[in-house]
């Protein structure tokens, strides 16, 4: 399948990419790993007139620790996140999530920034970014702007990102006691339901919890009712069991498609919430 | 049109291409390297897998311009001095193929896997080839072949 014709440009810095985006007057789109955009273009569901390749911008890929926080730059491919020794030690849930995306070839090309910007309703990263309470760093013509993950994902394929802005990377405080559990769509690997859970634990008591849910609705969301049910409780299988039971309650719209009915997805939310919490507990 | 220069199987190939030309079509139609198969054309089956700078990638999901400056290895580039690659020999000996449609992609995914993990478990092999579909073998002989190549 052949996409519509476009002009190809390559940017060598974030500022150059922003300038090029502005010059295209709305006809331009950023291209990173291309593993969401290229399939859409081949199906002619997306027909950008100009593509601005940002995959090779120096310094836009990599993972580091800075001022006690973990920073992942936008063009880092999923494989490099999944195999990061730093993340394995400090914040394994993020590496675990990246390793659950698609298949090896997809993980060799797809990037964090592309996944967040695209915000597929079944994408994995949004759930874990909510659970680690990540800050998303965006650059536009007026400079940098920071958006909390909980404010970033807004609707179906809709995020807080202007047409002339670029995601530079994400920052978050490392949390060890966190886990991701996902029901895979067998062919693509996308999440039918995916839950990321992070627990702050002090002296055997959960002081606070954050849970991100993907696959169920139009976009990834926090499960605040479960978070409240966990806070202040002793960390135990019993606590997890009770809190997981109410996961998904109160969610008005749950997706139904050829992969899973609404009823099935609703039934799976507590199941995968429990599994994610169990993983988090095992790492605490 | 865009000018590209890609090192394919060790040889520098320069061309003027339409930006929308997929890497698969560049390899198959412009370089006549038809060992790279186009299966689903929707990023799922892995028949089109090649190595880009040593990493497995689905060439149906990459514009040739994105590979400008990179080193691409196709199935034609694996044998050295008339000697089949260890994985090619292992696929032969273990009957790792029937129709052969998936085989080039399967082998290149296995090359990537063994580079990252020279002694994979059976489960890790199955995960390593999870981006490649085979409609014939039922996978067992493919897994056996990768195990044989890993044993050396
Ligand atoms: C077969 C297959 C299976 C997959 N399975 C999964 C899965 O299981 N789970 C999952 O989560 N995903 C899955 N994906 C999607 C994959 O993870 C994509 O790589 C990812 O969603 C997009 O990243 P990209 O770098 O490829 O982005 P691109 O396709 O290059 O871009 C996607 C969008 O983001 C924009 N963009 C890219 N980078 C930036 C940036 N830095 N700032 C602002 N905007 C930007 C682009 O303009 C475009 O609109 C799958 C994809 C395929 C092909
Ligand atoms: S042809 Fe590329 S993945 Fe099937
Ligand atoms: S041998 Fe026929 S598809 Fe694998």
Short mmCIF file of C-alpha atoms and ligand atoms in Angstrom, two decimals:
data_model
loop_
_atom_site.label_atom_id
_atom_site.label_comp_id
_atom_site.label_asym_id
_atom_site.label_seq_id
_atom_site.Cartn_x
_atom_site.Cartn_y
_atom_site.Cartn_z
CA UNK A 1 0.00 0.00 0.00
CA UNK A 2 1.34 3.36 -1.00
CA UNK A 3 0.74 6.56 0.93
CA UNK A 4 -0.11 9.84 -0.73
CA UNK A 5 2.91 11.83 -1.86
CA UNK A 6 4.68 14.05 0.64
CA UNK A 7 7.80 16.10 1.01
CA UNK A 8 10.45 14.71 3.35
CA UNK A 9 12.54 16.92 5.60
CA UNK A 10 14.95 16.12 8.38
CA UNK A 11 15.51 18.24 11.47
CA UNK A 12 18.81 18.37 13.32
CA UNK A 13 17.58 20.16 16.43
CA UNK A 14 14.33 20.69 18.30
CA UNK A 15 14.29 24.36 17.33
CA UNK A 16 14.80 23.52 13.67
CA UNK A 17 11.93 21.02 13.86
CA UNK A 18 9.65 23.61 15.48
CA UNK A 19 10.57 26.17 12.83
CA UNK A 20 9.91 23.67 10.06
CA UNK A 21 6.56 22.74 11.64
CA UNK A 22 5.54 26.39 11.68
CA UNK A 23 6.61 26.88 8.08
CA UNK A 24 4.42 24.03 6.88
CA UNK A 25 1.32 25.94 8.01
CA UNK A 26 -0.47 22.87 9.32
CA UNK A 27 0.50 20.53 6.48
CA UNK A 28 3.49 19.11 8.30
CA UNK A 29 3.77 16.23 10.73
CA UNK A 30 6.64 15.01 12.82
CA UNK A 31 7.99 11.56 12.05
CA UNK A 32 9.83 9.62 14.75
CA UNK A 33 9.78 5.81 14.61
CA UNK A 34 6.90 5.89 12.14
CA UNK A 35 5.24 2.87 13.68
CA UNK A 36 1.94 4.60 14.22
CA UNK A 37 2.11 7.20 11.49
CA UNK A 38 3.39 5.13 8.55
CA UNK A 39 0.65 2.45 8.82
CA UNK A 40 -1.96 5.23 8.94
CA UNK A 41 -0.44 6.92 5.91
CA UNK A 42 -0.39 3.65 3.99
CA UNK A 43 -4.10 3.28 4.71
CA UNK A 44 -4.49 6.94 3.70
CA UNK A 45 -6.13 7.70 7.00
CA UNK A 46 -3.43 10.33 7.41
CA UNK A 47 -2.20 12.40 4.47
CA UNK A 48 0.40 14.90 5.66
CA UNK A 49 1.95 17.05 2.92
CA UNK A 50 5.30 17.26 4.68
CA UNK A 51 7.05 14.91 7.07
CA UNK A 52 9.72 16.26 9.40
CA UNK A 53 11.94 13.43 10.58
CA UNK A 54 13.09 13.98 14.16
CA UNK A 55 14.44 10.49 14.81
CA UNK A 56 18.07 11.55 14.45
CA UNK A 57 18.09 14.82 16.36
CA UNK A 58 21.27 14.61 18.46
CA UNK A 59 20.49 14.24 22.15
CA UNK A 60 16.82 13.40 21.59
CA UNK A 61 17.36 9.74 22.53
CA UNK A 62 18.66 8.35 25.80
CA UNK A 63 17.87 7.69 29.44
CA UNK A 64 19.59 9.30 32.40
CA UNK A 65 19.28 10.14 36.05
CA UNK A 66 19.25 13.84 36.85
CA UNK A 67 18.67 15.50 40.23
CA UNK A 68 17.25 12.28 41.63
CA UNK A 69 14.79 11.95 38.76
CA UNK A 70 14.76 9.69 35.74
CA UNK A 71 14.67 11.37 32.38
CA UNK A 72 13.82 9.59 29.12
CA UNK A 73 14.21 11.56 25.92
CA UNK A 74 11.45 11.41 23.33
CA UNK A 75 13.21 9.60 20.50
CA UNK A 76 14.33 6.70 22.70
CA UNK A 77 13.11 3.48 21.11
CA UNK A 78 11.09 0.99 23.14
CA UNK A 79 13.85 -1.61 23.05
CA UNK A 80 16.32 0.74 24.70
CA UNK A 81 13.83 1.51 27.46
CA UNK A 82 13.03 -2.18 27.92
CA UNK A 83 16.72 -3.11 28.21
CA UNK A 84 17.88 -0.13 30.30
CA UNK A 85 20.01 -1.19 33.28
CA UNK A 86 19.23 2.11 35.02
CA UNK A 87 15.48 1.50 34.78
CA UNK A 88 15.82 -2.17 35.74
CA UNK A 89 17.46 -1.05 38.96
CA UNK A 90 15.54 2.10 39.82
CA UNK A 91 12.13 1.93 38.16
CA UNK A 92 11.56 -1.50 36.64
CA UNK A 93 7.90 -0.88 35.78
CA UNK A 94 8.83 1.48 32.94
CA UNK A 95 11.23 -1.03 31.37
CA UNK A 96 8.66 -3.79 31.90
CA UNK A 97 6.00 -1.77 30.09
CA UNK A 98 8.27 -0.97 27.14
CA UNK A 99 9.11 -4.67 26.84
CA UNK A 100 5.40 -5.48 26.53
CA UNK A 101 4.88 -3.24 23.49
CA UNK A 102 4.23 -4.97 20.17
CA UNK A 103 7.07 -7.23 19.07
CA UNK A 104 10.88 -6.93 18.76
CA UNK A 105 10.79 -5.16 15.40
CA UNK A 106 8.25 -2.61 16.66
CA UNK A 107 10.37 -2.04 19.78
CA UNK A 108 13.45 -1.44 17.63
CA UNK A 109 11.76 1.47 15.83
CA UNK A 110 8.92 2.93 17.90
CA UNK A 111 9.67 5.79 20.30
CA UNK A 112 8.35 7.03 23.61
CA UNK A 113 7.53 10.49 22.25
CA UNK A 114 5.62 9.04 19.31
CA UNK A 115 3.60 6.78 21.54
CA UNK A 116 2.65 9.61 23.93
CA UNK A 117 1.84 12.07 21.15
CA UNK A 118 -0.23 9.53 19.25
CA UNK A 119 -2.06 8.39 22.40
CA UNK A 120 -3.66 5.30 20.96
CA UNK A 121 -6.45 4.20 23.32
CA UNK A 122 -4.69 0.81 23.68
CA UNK A 123 -1.12 2.07 23.98
CA UNK A 124 0.93 0.91 26.95
CA UNK A 125 3.13 3.88 27.84
CA UNK A 126 0.29 6.25 28.81
CA UNK A 127 -0.77 3.94 31.67
CA UNK A 128 2.71 3.75 33.16
CA UNK A 129 3.34 7.48 32.71
CA UNK A 130 0.22 8.07 34.82
CA UNK A 131 1.38 5.60 37.47
CA UNK A 132 4.84 7.15 37.85
CA UNK A 133 3.25 10.62 37.74
CA UNK A 134 5.52 11.68 34.90
CA UNK A 135 6.03 15.23 33.73
CA UNK A 136 5.98 15.56 29.97
CA UNK A 137 8.36 18.21 28.67
CA UNK A 138 7.19 20.01 25.54
CA UNK A 139 9.00 22.56 23.48
CA UNK A 140 7.30 25.12 21.26
CA UNK A 141 8.15 28.47 19.65
CA UNK A 142 7.97 30.16 23.07
CA UNK A 143 10.17 27.62 24.84
CA UNK A 144 9.57 24.76 27.23
CA UNK A 145 6.32 23.80 28.92
CA UNK A 146 5.73 21.01 31.43
CA UNK A 147 2.50 19.03 31.53
CA UNK A 148 1.62 16.34 34.06
CA UNK A 149 0.73 13.01 32.48
CA UNK A 150 -2.63 13.20 34.27
CA UNK A 151 -3.42 16.38 32.30
CA UNK A 152 -1.77 15.32 29.04
CA UNK A 153 -4.08 12.53 27.84
CA UNK A 154 -7.40 14.17 27.09
CA UNK A 155 -9.47 12.15 24.64
CA UNK A 156 -9.26 9.70 21.75
CA UNK A 157 -5.88 10.37 20.06
CA UNK A 158 -6.03 13.77 21.74
CA UNK A 159 -3.36 15.20 24.00
CA UNK A 160 -2.30 18.58 25.32
CA UNK A 161 0.16 19.26 22.51
CA UNK A 162 -0.07 22.19 20.10
CA UNK A 163 0.55 21.74 16.38
CA UNK A 164 3.91 23.50 16.67
CA UNK A 165 5.08 21.75 19.83
CA UNK A 166 7.38 18.75 20.25
CA UNK A 167 7.75 16.34 23.12
CA UNK A 168 11.36 16.51 24.28
CA UNK A 169 11.09 13.85 26.94
CA UNK A 170 9.59 12.81 30.25
CA UNK A 171 10.79 13.07 33.84
CA UNK A 172 9.62 11.16 36.88
CA UNK A 173 10.74 10.13 40.33
CA UNK A 174 11.82 6.50 40.34
CA UNK A 175 9.46 4.14 42.12
CA UNK A 176 10.44 0.52 42.65
CA UNK A 177 7.20 -0.93 43.98
CA UNK A 178 5.27 -0.69 40.74
CA UNK A 179 4.05 -3.16 38.14
CA UNK A 180 2.32 -3.38 34.77
CA UNK A 181 -0.16 -6.07 33.81
CA UNK A 182 -1.67 -6.31 30.37
CA UNK A 183 -4.13 -8.40 28.44
CA UNK A 184 -2.53 -8.61 24.99
CA UNK A 185 -4.45 -8.42 21.79
CA UNK A 186 -2.91 -11.55 20.30
CA UNK A 187 -2.03 -10.29 16.85
CA UNK A 188 -0.75 -6.74 17.39
CA UNK A 189 0.20 -6.94 21.03
CA UNK A 190 -1.77 -3.78 21.92
CA UNK A 191 -3.49 -3.71 25.31
CA UNK A 192 -7.10 -4.86 25.43
CA UNK A 193 -6.78 -3.77 29.02
CA UNK A 194 -3.55 -2.62 30.66
CA UNK A 195 -3.01 -1.47 34.25
CA UNK A 196 0.09 0.16 35.72
CA UNK A 197 0.20 0.43 39.51
CA UNK A 198 2.71 2.28 41.67
CA UNK A 199 2.72 2.16 45.46
CA UNK A 200 4.47 4.37 47.99
CA UNK A 201 5.02 2.19 51.03
CA UNK A 202 6.30 3.18 54.48
CA UNK A 203 6.63 0.73 57.36
CA UNK A 204 4.35 -1.79 55.68
CA UNK A 205 1.62 0.78 55.03
CA UNK A 206 0.63 2.14 51.61
CA UNK A 207 0.97 5.89 52.00
CA UNK A 208 -0.25 6.60 48.48
CA UNK A 209 -0.96 4.77 45.25
CA UNK A 210 -1.30 5.70 41.59
CA UNK A 211 -2.97 3.53 38.98
CA UNK A 212 -3.08 4.13 35.25
CA UNK A 213 -5.58 2.29 33.07
CA UNK A 214 -5.29 1.91 29.30
CA UNK A 215 -7.27 0.03 26.66
CA UNK A 216 -10.60 0.48 28.37
CA UNK A 217 -11.66 3.96 27.32
CA UNK A 218 -10.90 6.67 24.80
CA UNK A 219 -7.63 7.48 26.56
CA UNK A 220 -5.57 6.38 29.54
CA UNK A 221 -6.89 7.52 32.91
CA UNK A 222 -6.06 7.28 36.60
CA UNK A 223 -8.22 5.00 38.73
CA UNK A 224 -8.63 7.35 41.67
CA UNK A 225 -11.21 5.21 43.46
CA UNK A 226 -8.71 2.34 43.72
CA UNK A 227 -5.95 4.77 44.74
CA UNK A 228 -8.15 6.04 47.61
CA UNK A 229 -9.05 2.52 48.69
CA UNK A 230 -5.36 1.63 48.96
CA UNK A 231 -4.07 4.75 50.72
CA UNK A 232 -3.48 4.27 54.44
CA UNK A 233 -4.00 0.49 54.29
CA UNK A 234 -1.42 -2.12 55.26
CA UNK A 235 0.29 -3.59 52.19
CA UNK A 236 -1.16 -7.08 52.00
CA UNK A 237 -2.81 -9.50 49.62
CA UNK A 238 -6.09 -8.75 51.37
CA UNK A 239 -5.80 -5.00 50.80
CA UNK A 240 -5.00 -5.57 47.13
CA UNK A 241 -7.84 -8.00 46.66
CA UNK A 242 -10.36 -5.58 48.14
CA UNK A 243 -9.09 -2.54 46.24
CA UNK A 244 -8.86 -4.32 42.89
CA UNK A 245 -12.53 -5.35 43.14
CA UNK A 246 -13.72 -1.79 42.64
CA UNK A 247 -11.39 -1.11 39.68
CA UNK A 248 -13.37 0.15 36.72
CA UNK A 249 -16.44 1.04 38.78
CA UNK A 250 -17.90 4.35 37.74
CA UNK A 251 -16.27 4.37 34.31
CA UNK A 252 -19.08 5.45 32.03
CA UNK A 253 -17.75 4.53 28.63
CA UNK A 254 -15.81 1.31 28.03
CA UNK A 255 -14.66 0.33 24.53
CA UNK A 256 -16.14 -2.51 22.55
CA UNK A 257 -14.51 -3.72 19.33
CA UNK A 258 -13.76 -6.91 17.41
CA UNK A 259 -11.15 -7.87 20.01
CA UNK A 260 -13.30 -7.62 23.12
CA UNK A 261 -16.83 -6.67 24.11
CA UNK A 262 -17.53 -3.95 26.65
CA UNK A 263 -18.63 -6.58 29.14
CA UNK A 264 -15.41 -8.55 28.76
CA UNK A 265 -13.22 -5.45 29.09
CA UNK A 266 -15.13 -4.40 32.21
CA UNK A 267 -14.58 -7.86 33.68
CA UNK A 268 -10.86 -7.72 32.93
CA UNK A 269 -10.17 -4.35 34.59
CA UNK A 270 -10.23 -5.74 38.17
CA UNK A 271 -8.33 -8.87 37.10
CA UNK A 272 -5.43 -6.92 35.62
CA UNK A 273 -5.55 -4.31 38.39
CA UNK A 274 -4.99 -7.09 40.89
CA UNK A 275 -2.11 -8.52 38.87
CA UNK A 276 -0.45 -5.11 38.55
CA UNK A 277 -0.79 -4.51 42.29
CA UNK A 278 0.62 -7.95 43.06
CA UNK A 279 3.65 -7.17 40.92
CA UNK A 280 4.05 -3.85 42.71
CA UNK A 281 3.84 -5.58 46.08
CA UNK A 282 6.43 -8.18 45.04
CA UNK A 283 8.85 -5.34 44.23
CA UNK A 284 8.28 -3.40 47.45
CA UNK B 1 12.45 13.25 -5.16
CA UNK B 2 14.99 12.66 -2.43
CA UNK B 3 18.57 11.48 -2.71
CA UNK B 4 19.44 8.53 -0.53
CA UNK B 5 22.54 6.50 0.10
CA UNK B 6 22.06 3.20 1.89
CA UNK B 7 24.69 0.54 2.48
CA UNK B 8 22.88 -2.63 1.53
CA UNK B 9 24.67 -5.89 2.34
CA UNK B 10 27.96 -4.00 2.45
CA UNK B 11 27.52 -2.15 -0.85
CA UNK B 12 26.74 1.56 -1.01
CA UNK B 13 23.58 2.12 -3.03
CA UNK B 14 22.67 5.65 -4.09
CA UNK B 15 19.32 6.49 -5.59
CA UNK B 16 16.78 9.22 -6.23
CA UNK B 17 13.53 8.08 -4.72
CA UNK B 18 10.07 9.36 -4.03
CA UNK B 19 9.86 9.96 -0.27
CA UNK B 20 6.83 7.68 -0.09
CA UNK B 21 8.76 4.71 -1.48
CA UNK B 22 8.80 1.99 1.17
CA UNK B 23 12.10 0.34 2.02
CA UNK B 24 10.63 -3.02 0.97
CA UNK B 25 9.91 -1.74 -2.53
CA UNK B 26 13.30 -0.06 -2.76
CA UNK B 27 15.02 -3.36 -1.96
CA UNK B 28 12.79 -5.57 -4.09
CA UNK B 29 12.09 -3.40 -7.11
CA UNK B 30 15.06 -1.07 -7.41
CA UNK B 31 17.81 -3.38 -6.13
CA UNK B 32 16.16 -6.65 -7.21
CA UNK B 33 16.74 -8.11 -3.75
CA UNK B 34 13.53 -10.12 -3.76
CA UNK B 35 14.48 -12.21 -0.74
CA UNK B 36 12.77 -9.58 1.38
CA UNK B 37 9.13 -10.62 1.15
CA UNK B 38 6.06 -8.47 1.39
CA UNK B 39 3.39 -10.40 3.27
CA UNK B 40 0.66 -8.50 5.05
CA UNK B 41 1.84 -5.00 4.11
CA UNK B 42 0.31 -3.88 7.41
CA UNK B 43 3.20 -4.15 9.89
CA UNK B 44 2.02 -7.42 11.37
CA UNK B 45 3.61 -10.48 9.77
CA UNK B 46 7.34 -9.71 9.74
CA UNK B 47 7.96 -11.28 6.29
CA UNK B 48 9.57 -7.97 5.27
CA UNK B 49 12.03 -7.94 8.19
CA UNK B 50 15.54 -6.67 7.48
CA UNK B 51 18.32 -5.45 9.76
CA UNK B 52 18.83 -1.69 9.93
CA UNK B 53 22.13 -0.88 11.63
CA UNK B 54 22.00 -4.37 13.07
CA UNK B 55 18.47 -4.21 14.47
CA UNK B 56 15.49 -6.08 13.05
CA UNK B 57 12.85 -3.86 11.47
CA UNK B 58 9.76 -4.27 9.30
CA UNK B 59 10.72 -2.73 5.99
CA UNK B 60 7.07 -2.30 4.97
CA UNK B 61 6.71 0.24 7.77
CA UNK B 62 9.74 2.35 6.91
CA UNK B 63 10.17 4.79 4.07
CA UNK B 64 13.45 4.28 2.22
CA UNK B 65 14.37 7.90 3.04
CA UNK B 66 14.33 7.01 6.74
CA UNK B 67 17.11 4.49 6.12
CA UNK B 68 19.28 7.06 4.33
CA UNK B 69 22.82 6.72 5.69
CA UNK B 70 22.08 3.43 7.42
CA UNK B 71 23.43 -0.07 6.88
CA UNK B 72 20.76 -2.53 5.78
CA UNK B 73 21.18 -6.30 5.79
CA UNK B 74 18.77 -8.49 3.86
CA UNK B 75 18.67 -12.27 3.66
CA UNK B 76 20.91 -12.06 0.58
CA UNK B 77 23.64 -10.49 2.73
CA UNK B 78 23.89 -13.19 5.39
CA UNK B 79 26.00 -15.80 3.61
CA UNK B 80 29.71 -14.98 3.60
CA UNK B 81 32.15 -16.28 0.94
CA UNK B 82 29.68 -18.87 -0.26
CA UNK B 83 29.15 -20.15 3.30
CA UNK B 84 25.62 -20.04 4.62
CA UNK B 85 25.06 -18.22 7.92
CA UNK B 86 24.75 -20.56 10.92
CA UNK B 87 21.02 -19.78 11.12
CA UNK B 88 20.49 -20.57 7.45
CA UNK B 89 22.20 -23.93 7.88
CA UNK B 90 20.20 -24.62 11.03
CA UNK B 91 16.88 -23.81 9.29
CA UNK B 92 17.89 -26.22 6.53
CA UNK B 93 18.89 -29.01 8.88
CA UNK B 94 15.94 -28.64 11.26
CA UNK B 95 13.34 -28.24 8.49
CA UNK B 96 12.58 -24.75 9.79
CA UNK B 97 10.58 -23.93 6.68
CA UNK B 98 7.92 -25.32 4.40
CA UNK B 99 6.77 -22.78 1.81
CA UNK B 100 9.62 -20.45 2.79
CA UNK B 101 7.60 -17.25 2.64
CA UNK B 102 8.28 -16.27 6.24
CA UNK B 103 11.83 -17.59 6.29
CA UNK B 104 13.96 -14.54 5.36
CA UNK B 105 12.19 -12.41 7.97
CA UNK B 106 12.25 -15.20 10.50
CA UNK B 107 16.00 -15.67 10.09
CA UNK B 108 16.75 -11.95 10.35
CA UNK B 109 14.68 -11.71 13.53
CA UNK B 110 16.63 -14.67 14.88
CA UNK B 111 19.91 -12.91 13.98
CA UNK B 112 18.80 -9.90 16.04
CA UNK B 113 17.74 -12.17 18.91
CA UNK B 114 21.01 -14.11 19.03
CA UNK B 115 23.02 -10.86 18.91
CA UNK B 116 21.19 -9.63 22.01
CA UNK B 117 20.98 -12.99 23.72
CA UNK B 118 23.33 -15.71 22.42
CA UNK B 119 21.84 -18.45 24.61
CA UNK B 120 18.09 -17.87 24.63
CA UNK B 121 15.63 -20.17 26.36
CA UNK B 122 12.82 -21.71 24.31
CA UNK B 123 10.45 -19.07 25.71
CA UNK B 124 12.87 -16.28 24.76
CA UNK B 125 13.13 -17.68 21.24
CA UNK B 126 9.34 -17.69 20.92
CA UNK B 127 9.24 -14.09 22.13
CA UNK B 128 12.12 -13.17 19.84
CA UNK B 129 10.22 -14.33 16.77
CA UNK B 130 6.83 -13.04 17.97
CA UNK B 131 6.88 -10.34 15.29
CA UNK B 132 7.04 -12.98 12.57
CA UNK B 133 4.15 -15.15 11.47
CA UNK B 134 4.54 -18.57 9.91
CA UNK B 135 1.49 -20.13 8.32
CA UNK B 136 3.11 -23.52 7.67
CA UNK B 137 5.44 -24.93 10.27
CA UNK B 138 3.63 -24.48 13.55
CA UNK B 139 6.84 -22.80 14.72
CA UNK B 140 8.35 -25.83 16.48
CA UNK B 141 10.93 -26.53 13.80
CA UNK B 142 11.80 -22.85 13.64
CA UNK B 143 12.42 -22.85 17.38
CA UNK B 144 14.52 -26.00 16.98
CA UNK B 145 16.54 -24.32 14.24
CA UNK B 146 17.27 -21.25 16.37
CA UNK B 147 18.28 -23.54 19.24
CA UNK B 148 20.62 -25.45 16.95
CA UNK B 149 22.23 -22.22 15.69
CA UNK B 150 22.63 -21.01 19.29
CA UNK B 151 24.36 -24.28 20.26
CA UNK B 152 26.83 -23.53 17.45
C1 LIG C 1 2.52 -4.12 14.65
C2 LIG C 1 2.50 -3.05 15.69
C3 LIG C 1 2.20 -3.38 17.00
C4 LIG C 1 2.17 -2.40 17.99
N1 LIG C 1 1.86 -2.78 19.26
C5 LIG C 1 1.83 -1.86 20.24
C6 LIG C 1 1.54 -2.20 21.58
O1 LIG C 1 1.36 -3.37 21.93
N2 LIG C 1 1.50 -1.21 22.50
C7 LIG C 1 1.74 0.09 22.18
O2 LIG C 1 1.69 0.94 23.07
N3 LIG C 1 2.03 0.46 20.93
C8 LIG C 1 2.08 -0.48 19.95
N4 LIG C 1 2.39 -0.10 18.67
C9 LIG C 1 2.65 1.33 18.38
C10 LIG C 1 4.12 1.66 18.55
O3 LIG C 1 4.48 1.62 19.91
C11 LIG C 1 4.47 3.03 17.97
O4 LIG C 1 5.85 3.02 17.77
C12 LIG C 1 4.18 4.23 18.81
O5 LIG C 1 2.83 4.26 19.15
C13 LIG C 1 4.47 5.51 18.05
O6 LIG C 1 5.83 5.84 18.12
P1 LIG C 1 6.63 6.24 16.81
O7 LIG C 1 7.94 6.73 17.26
O8 LIG C 1 6.62 5.08 15.90
O9 LIG C 1 5.78 7.46 16.29
P2 LIG C 1 5.41 7.96 14.81
O10 LIG C 1 4.59 6.94 14.13
O11 LIG C 1 6.62 8.45 14.13
O12 LIG C 1 4.51 9.20 15.19
C14 LIG C 1 3.24 9.05 15.81
C15 LIG C 1 2.65 10.41 16.07
O13 LIG C 1 3.36 11.11 17.06
C16 LIG C 1 3.89 12.33 16.56
N5 LIG C 1 5.20 12.47 17.19
C17 LIG C 1 6.23 11.57 17.13
N6 LIG C 1 7.24 11.98 17.93
C18 LIG C 1 6.83 13.14 18.50
C19 LIG C 1 7.43 14.05 19.43
N7 LIG C 1 8.65 13.83 19.96
N8 LIG C 1 6.73 15.15 19.80
C20 LIG C 1 5.50 15.35 19.31
N9 LIG C 1 4.88 14.55 18.44
C21 LIG C 1 5.54 13.45 18.04
C22 LIG C 1 3.89 12.18 15.06
O14 LIG C 1 3.77 13.41 14.42
C23 LIG C 1 2.67 11.32 14.84
O15 LIG C 1 1.51 12.09 14.85
C24 LIG C 1 2.44 -1.05 17.66
C25 LIG C 1 2.75 -0.70 16.35
C26 LIG C 1 2.80 -1.69 15.36
C27 LIG C 1 3.14 -1.29 13.97
S1 LIG C 2 4.84 -7.25 5.16
FE1 LIG C 2 5.80 -6.02 6.66
S2 LIG C 2 5.03 -6.84 8.46
FE2 LIG C 2 3.96 -8.00 6.96
S1 LIG C 3 7.22 -21.69 5.98
FE1 LIG C 3 5.41 -21.05 5.01
S2 LIG C 3 4.91 -19.27 6.14
FE2 LIG C 3 6.54 -20.08 7.28
#
